[in-house]
Short mmCIF file of C-alpha atoms in Angstrom, two decimals:
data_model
loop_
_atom_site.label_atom_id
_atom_site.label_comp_id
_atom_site.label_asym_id
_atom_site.label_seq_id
_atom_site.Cartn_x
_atom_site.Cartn_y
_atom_site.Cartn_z
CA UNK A 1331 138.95 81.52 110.20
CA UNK A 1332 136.92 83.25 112.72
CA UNK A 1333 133.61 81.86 112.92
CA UNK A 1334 130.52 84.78 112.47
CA UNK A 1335 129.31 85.67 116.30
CA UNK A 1336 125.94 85.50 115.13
CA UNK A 1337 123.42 83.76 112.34
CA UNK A 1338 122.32 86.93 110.72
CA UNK A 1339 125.79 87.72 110.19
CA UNK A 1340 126.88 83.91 109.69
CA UNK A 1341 124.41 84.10 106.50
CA UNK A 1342 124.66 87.08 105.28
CA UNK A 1343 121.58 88.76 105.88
CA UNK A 1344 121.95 92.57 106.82
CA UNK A 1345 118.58 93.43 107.16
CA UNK A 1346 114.84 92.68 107.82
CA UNK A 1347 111.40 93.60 106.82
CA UNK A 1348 108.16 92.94 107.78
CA UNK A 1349 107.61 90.69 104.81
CA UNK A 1350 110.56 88.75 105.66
CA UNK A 1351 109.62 88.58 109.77
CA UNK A 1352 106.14 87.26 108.41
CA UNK A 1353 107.23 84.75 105.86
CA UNK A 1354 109.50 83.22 108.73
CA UNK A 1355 106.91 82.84 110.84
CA UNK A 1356 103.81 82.01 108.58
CA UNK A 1357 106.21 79.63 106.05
CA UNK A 1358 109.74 79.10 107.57
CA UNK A 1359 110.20 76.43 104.27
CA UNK A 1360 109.48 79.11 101.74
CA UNK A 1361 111.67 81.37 103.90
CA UNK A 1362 114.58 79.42 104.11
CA UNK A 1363 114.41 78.39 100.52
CA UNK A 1364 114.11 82.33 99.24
CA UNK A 1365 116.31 83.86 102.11
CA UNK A 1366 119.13 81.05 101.90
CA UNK A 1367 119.22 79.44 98.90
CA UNK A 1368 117.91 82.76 97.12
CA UNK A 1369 114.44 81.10 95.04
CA UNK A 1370 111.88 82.81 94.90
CA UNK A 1371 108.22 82.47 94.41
CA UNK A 1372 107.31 84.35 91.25
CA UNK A 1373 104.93 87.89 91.75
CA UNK A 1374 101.30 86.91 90.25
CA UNK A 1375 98.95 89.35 88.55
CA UNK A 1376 97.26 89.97 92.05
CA UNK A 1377 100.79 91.38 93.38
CA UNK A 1378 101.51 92.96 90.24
CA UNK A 1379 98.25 95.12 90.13
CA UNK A 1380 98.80 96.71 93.19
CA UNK A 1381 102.68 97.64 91.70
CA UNK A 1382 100.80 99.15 88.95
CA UNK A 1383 97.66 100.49 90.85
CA UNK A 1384 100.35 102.65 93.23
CA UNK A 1385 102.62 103.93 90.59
CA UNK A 1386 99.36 105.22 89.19
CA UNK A 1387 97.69 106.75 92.10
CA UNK A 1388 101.14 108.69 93.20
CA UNK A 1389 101.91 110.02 89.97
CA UNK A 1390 98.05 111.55 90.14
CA UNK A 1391 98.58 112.72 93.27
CA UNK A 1392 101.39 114.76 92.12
CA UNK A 1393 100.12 116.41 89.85
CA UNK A 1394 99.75 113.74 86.57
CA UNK A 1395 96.47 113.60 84.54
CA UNK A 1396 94.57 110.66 85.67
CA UNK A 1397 93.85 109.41 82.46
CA UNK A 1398 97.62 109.41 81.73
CA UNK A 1399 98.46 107.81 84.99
CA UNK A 1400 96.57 105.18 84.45
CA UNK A 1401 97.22 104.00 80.83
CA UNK A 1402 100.63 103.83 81.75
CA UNK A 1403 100.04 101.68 84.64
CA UNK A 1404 98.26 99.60 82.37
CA UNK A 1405 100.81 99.79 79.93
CA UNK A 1406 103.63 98.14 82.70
CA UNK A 1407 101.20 95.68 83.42
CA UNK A 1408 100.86 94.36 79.63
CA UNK A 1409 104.50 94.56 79.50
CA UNK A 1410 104.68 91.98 82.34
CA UNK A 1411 101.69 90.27 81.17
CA UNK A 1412 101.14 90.26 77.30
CA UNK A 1413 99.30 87.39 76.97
CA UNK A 1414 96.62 87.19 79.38
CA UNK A 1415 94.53 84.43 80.75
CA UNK A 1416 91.17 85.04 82.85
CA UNK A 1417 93.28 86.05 86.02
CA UNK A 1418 95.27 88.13 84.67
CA UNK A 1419 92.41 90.02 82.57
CA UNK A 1420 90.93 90.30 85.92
CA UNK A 1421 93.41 91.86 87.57
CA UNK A 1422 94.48 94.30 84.72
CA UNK A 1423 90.60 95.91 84.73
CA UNK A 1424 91.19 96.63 89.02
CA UNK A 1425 93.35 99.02 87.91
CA UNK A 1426 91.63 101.80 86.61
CA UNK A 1427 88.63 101.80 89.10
CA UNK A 1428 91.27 101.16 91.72
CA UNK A 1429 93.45 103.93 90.95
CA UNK A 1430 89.95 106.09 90.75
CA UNK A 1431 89.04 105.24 94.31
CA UNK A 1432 92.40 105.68 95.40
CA UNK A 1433 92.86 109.21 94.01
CA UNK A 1434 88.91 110.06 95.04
CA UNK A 1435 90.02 109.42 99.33
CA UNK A 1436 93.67 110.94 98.94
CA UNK A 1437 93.08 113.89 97.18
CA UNK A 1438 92.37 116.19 100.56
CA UNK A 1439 95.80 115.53 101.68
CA UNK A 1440 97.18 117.70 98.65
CA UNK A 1441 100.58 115.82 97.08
CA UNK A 1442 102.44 113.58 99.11
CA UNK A 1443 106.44 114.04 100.01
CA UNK A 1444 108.61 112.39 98.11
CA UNK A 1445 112.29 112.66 97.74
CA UNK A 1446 114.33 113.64 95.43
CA UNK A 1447 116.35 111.57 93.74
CA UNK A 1448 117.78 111.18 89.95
CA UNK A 1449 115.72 110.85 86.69
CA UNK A 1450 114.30 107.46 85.98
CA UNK A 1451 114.17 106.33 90.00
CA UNK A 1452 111.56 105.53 91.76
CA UNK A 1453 110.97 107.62 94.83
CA UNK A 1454 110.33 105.72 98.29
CA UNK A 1455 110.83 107.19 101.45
CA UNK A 1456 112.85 104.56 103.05
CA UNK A 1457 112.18 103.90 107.20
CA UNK A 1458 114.69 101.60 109.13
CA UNK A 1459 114.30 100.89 112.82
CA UNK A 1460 116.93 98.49 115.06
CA UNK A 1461 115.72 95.48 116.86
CA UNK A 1462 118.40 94.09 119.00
CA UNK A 1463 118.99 90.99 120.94
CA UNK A 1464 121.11 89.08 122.74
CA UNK A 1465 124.41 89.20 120.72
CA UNK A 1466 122.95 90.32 117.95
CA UNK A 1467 121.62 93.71 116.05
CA UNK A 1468 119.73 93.87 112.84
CA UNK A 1469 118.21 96.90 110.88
CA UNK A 1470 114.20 96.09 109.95
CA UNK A 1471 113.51 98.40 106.77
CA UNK A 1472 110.26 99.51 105.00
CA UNK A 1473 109.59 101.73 102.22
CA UNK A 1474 106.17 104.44 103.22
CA UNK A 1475 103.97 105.01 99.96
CA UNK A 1476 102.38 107.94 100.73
CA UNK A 1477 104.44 110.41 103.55
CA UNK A 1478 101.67 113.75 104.35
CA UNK A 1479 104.03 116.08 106.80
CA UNK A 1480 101.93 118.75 106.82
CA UNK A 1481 99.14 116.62 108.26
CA UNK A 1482 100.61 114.41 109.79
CA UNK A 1483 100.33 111.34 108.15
CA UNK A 1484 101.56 108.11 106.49
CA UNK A 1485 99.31 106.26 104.21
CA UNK A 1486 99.89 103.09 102.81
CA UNK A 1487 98.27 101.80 99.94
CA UNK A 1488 96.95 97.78 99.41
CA UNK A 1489 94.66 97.19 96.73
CA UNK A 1490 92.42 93.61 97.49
CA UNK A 1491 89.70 92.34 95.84
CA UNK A 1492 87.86 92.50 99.23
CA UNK A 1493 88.01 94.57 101.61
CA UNK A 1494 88.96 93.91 105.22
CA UNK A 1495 87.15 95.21 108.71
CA UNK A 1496 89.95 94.61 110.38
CA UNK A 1497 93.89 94.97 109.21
CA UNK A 1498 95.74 91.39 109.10
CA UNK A 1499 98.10 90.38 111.76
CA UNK A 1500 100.87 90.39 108.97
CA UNK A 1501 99.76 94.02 108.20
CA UNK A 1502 99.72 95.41 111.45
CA UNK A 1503 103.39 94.51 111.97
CA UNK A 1504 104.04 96.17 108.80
CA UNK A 1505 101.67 99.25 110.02
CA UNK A 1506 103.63 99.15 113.84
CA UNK A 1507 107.29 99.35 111.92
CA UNK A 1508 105.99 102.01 110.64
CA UNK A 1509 105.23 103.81 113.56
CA UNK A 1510 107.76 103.22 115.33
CA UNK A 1511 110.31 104.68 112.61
CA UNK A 1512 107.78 108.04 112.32
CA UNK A 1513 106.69 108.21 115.98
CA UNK A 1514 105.28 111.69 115.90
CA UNK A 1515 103.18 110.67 112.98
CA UNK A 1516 99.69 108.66 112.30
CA UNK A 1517 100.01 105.23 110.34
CA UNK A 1518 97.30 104.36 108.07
CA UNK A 1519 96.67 102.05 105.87
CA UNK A 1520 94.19 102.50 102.91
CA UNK A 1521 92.41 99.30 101.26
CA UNK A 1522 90.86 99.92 98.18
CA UNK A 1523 88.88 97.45 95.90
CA UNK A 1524 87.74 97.94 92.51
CA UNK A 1525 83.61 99.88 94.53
CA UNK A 1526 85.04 101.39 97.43
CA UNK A 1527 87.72 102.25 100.17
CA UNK A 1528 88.50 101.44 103.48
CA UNK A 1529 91.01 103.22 106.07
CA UNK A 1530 92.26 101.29 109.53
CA UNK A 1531 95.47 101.59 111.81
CA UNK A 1532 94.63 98.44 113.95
CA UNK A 1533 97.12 96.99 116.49
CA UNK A 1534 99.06 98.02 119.25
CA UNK A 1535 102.78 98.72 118.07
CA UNK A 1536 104.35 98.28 120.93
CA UNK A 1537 102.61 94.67 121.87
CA UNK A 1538 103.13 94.01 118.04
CA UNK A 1539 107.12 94.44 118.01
CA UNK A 1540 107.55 92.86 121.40
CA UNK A 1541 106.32 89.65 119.60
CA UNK A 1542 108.07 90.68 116.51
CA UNK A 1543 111.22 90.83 118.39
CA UNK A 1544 110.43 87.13 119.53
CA UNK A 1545 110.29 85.89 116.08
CA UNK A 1546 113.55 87.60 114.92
CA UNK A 1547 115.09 86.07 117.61
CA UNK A 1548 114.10 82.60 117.30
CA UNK A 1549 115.14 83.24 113.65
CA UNK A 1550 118.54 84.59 114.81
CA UNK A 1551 119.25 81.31 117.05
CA UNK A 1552 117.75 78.84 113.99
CA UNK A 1553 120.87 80.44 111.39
CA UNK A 1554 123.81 80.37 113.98
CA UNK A 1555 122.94 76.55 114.58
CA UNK A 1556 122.43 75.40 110.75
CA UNK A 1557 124.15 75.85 107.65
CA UNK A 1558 121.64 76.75 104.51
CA UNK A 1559 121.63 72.89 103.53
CA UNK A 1560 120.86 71.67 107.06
CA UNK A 1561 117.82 73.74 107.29
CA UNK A 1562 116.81 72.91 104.03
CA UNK A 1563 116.48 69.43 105.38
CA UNK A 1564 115.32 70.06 108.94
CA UNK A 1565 112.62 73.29 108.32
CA UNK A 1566 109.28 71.91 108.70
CA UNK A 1567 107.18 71.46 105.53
CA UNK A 1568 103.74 72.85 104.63
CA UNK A 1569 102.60 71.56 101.53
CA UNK A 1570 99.23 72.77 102.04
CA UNK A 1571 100.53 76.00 102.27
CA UNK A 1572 98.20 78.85 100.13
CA UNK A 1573 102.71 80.08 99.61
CA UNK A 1574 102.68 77.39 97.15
CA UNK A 1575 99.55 77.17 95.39
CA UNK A 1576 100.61 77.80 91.65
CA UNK A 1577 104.40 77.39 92.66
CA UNK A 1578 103.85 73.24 93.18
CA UNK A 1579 106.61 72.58 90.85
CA UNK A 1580 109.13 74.85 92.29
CA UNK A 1581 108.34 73.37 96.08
CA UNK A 1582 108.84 70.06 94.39
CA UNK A 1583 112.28 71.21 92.81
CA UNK A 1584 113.33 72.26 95.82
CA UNK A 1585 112.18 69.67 98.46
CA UNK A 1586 111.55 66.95 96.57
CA UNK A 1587 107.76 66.85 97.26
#
């Protein structure tokens, strides 16, 4: 049996995203345990808001009645949530104002490209860029919210409970894929709270993928060396980690601490 020439293809993984380039350098324990042994922290009420907050705020843009648009986002919320504590009732009253503010800043664009695909999908505009290295070649995909051709634009939506002045490192590798796969367009990213709205593009792409192609490659050379249970045992463990705060008994499960 011929052994795989290199670790993404040794373990399977075919592609990349920001989140994933992140989590492996931010928590290389929670990566390896959700990209190799395939357990995963569940999405909170925080995460699930935004899911909500965007589905809402697109299907205004094109064309939906507000009012509509949101009750149904609240609507998929409850489903995921039906019996709510004092974070979660939190979280499900963002929406509205969120998807408000939202709407309020993106309205002068007119209705954002989507395409077309069958009833009962989702549309995403999918972006893939290759990062390449020594022996080894791996697609990093994204997925654009908001696509504006006719101005120029790509807008992505992240509803916070406070708003940043400047983007996070983790978002402006996001924000420079981004780029890079739409290079005659602007990348923006939107943060809106429940009383107002924000727009930045911080970061220099090309710096931020230089350094992103660093990480992918120490990642590559960490799989060809170790099977999934070796670097369980051997990928350094933060149990302070904000990654497992609520998730304590699934580290524990895992690890054994």
């Amino acid at each position: 049996m011929t052994q795989a020439s290199d670790g993404f293809t040794k373990h399977g993984i075919d592609h990349l995203s920001a989140s994933s380039i992140n989590l492996w350098a931010n928590a290389p324990d929670v990566w390896v345990m959700q990209y190799l042994h395939f357990k995963r922290t569940p999405m909170g009420p925080a995460a699930w808001r935004g899911i909500c907050t965007e589905d809402a705020v697109a299907a205004t843009l094109l064309g939906g009645a507000i009012t509509e648009c949101i009750d149904k986002a609240i609507e998929k919320f409850d489903g995921k949530y039906r019996i709510g504590d004092e974070a979660t009732t939190r979280e499900r009253d963002r929406i509205k104002p969120m998807t408000e503010l939202a709407v309020a800043e993106l309205e002068q664009y007119g209705k954002p490209f989507f395409p077309e695909v069958e009833e009962g999908d989702h549309p995403q505009n999918k972006i893939e860029i290759i990062a390449k290295g020594e022996g080894w070649t791996i697609p990093v995909i994204g997925y654009l919210d908001l696509v504006y051709p006719d101005h120029g634009v790509v807008i992505d939506l992240k509803t916070t409970g406070r708003i940043p002045t400047q983007m996070s490192a983790e978002h402006q590798l996001q924000r420079a894929i981004y780029a890079k796969a739409n290079g005659n367009m602007a990348v923006k990213f939107l943060y809106v709270s429940e009383k107002k709205t924000s727009l930045l593009e911080d970061g220099d792409p090309t710096e931020l993928l230089a350094k992103a192609k660093v990480q992918i490659g120490r990642m590559e050379a960490f799989l060809r060396h170790v099977d999934k249970d070796i670097a369980r045992e051997i990928v350094p463990l933060n149990t302070s980690s904000f990654y497992w705060t609520g998730n304590e008994a699934l580290r524990k499960e895992f690890y054994g601490v």
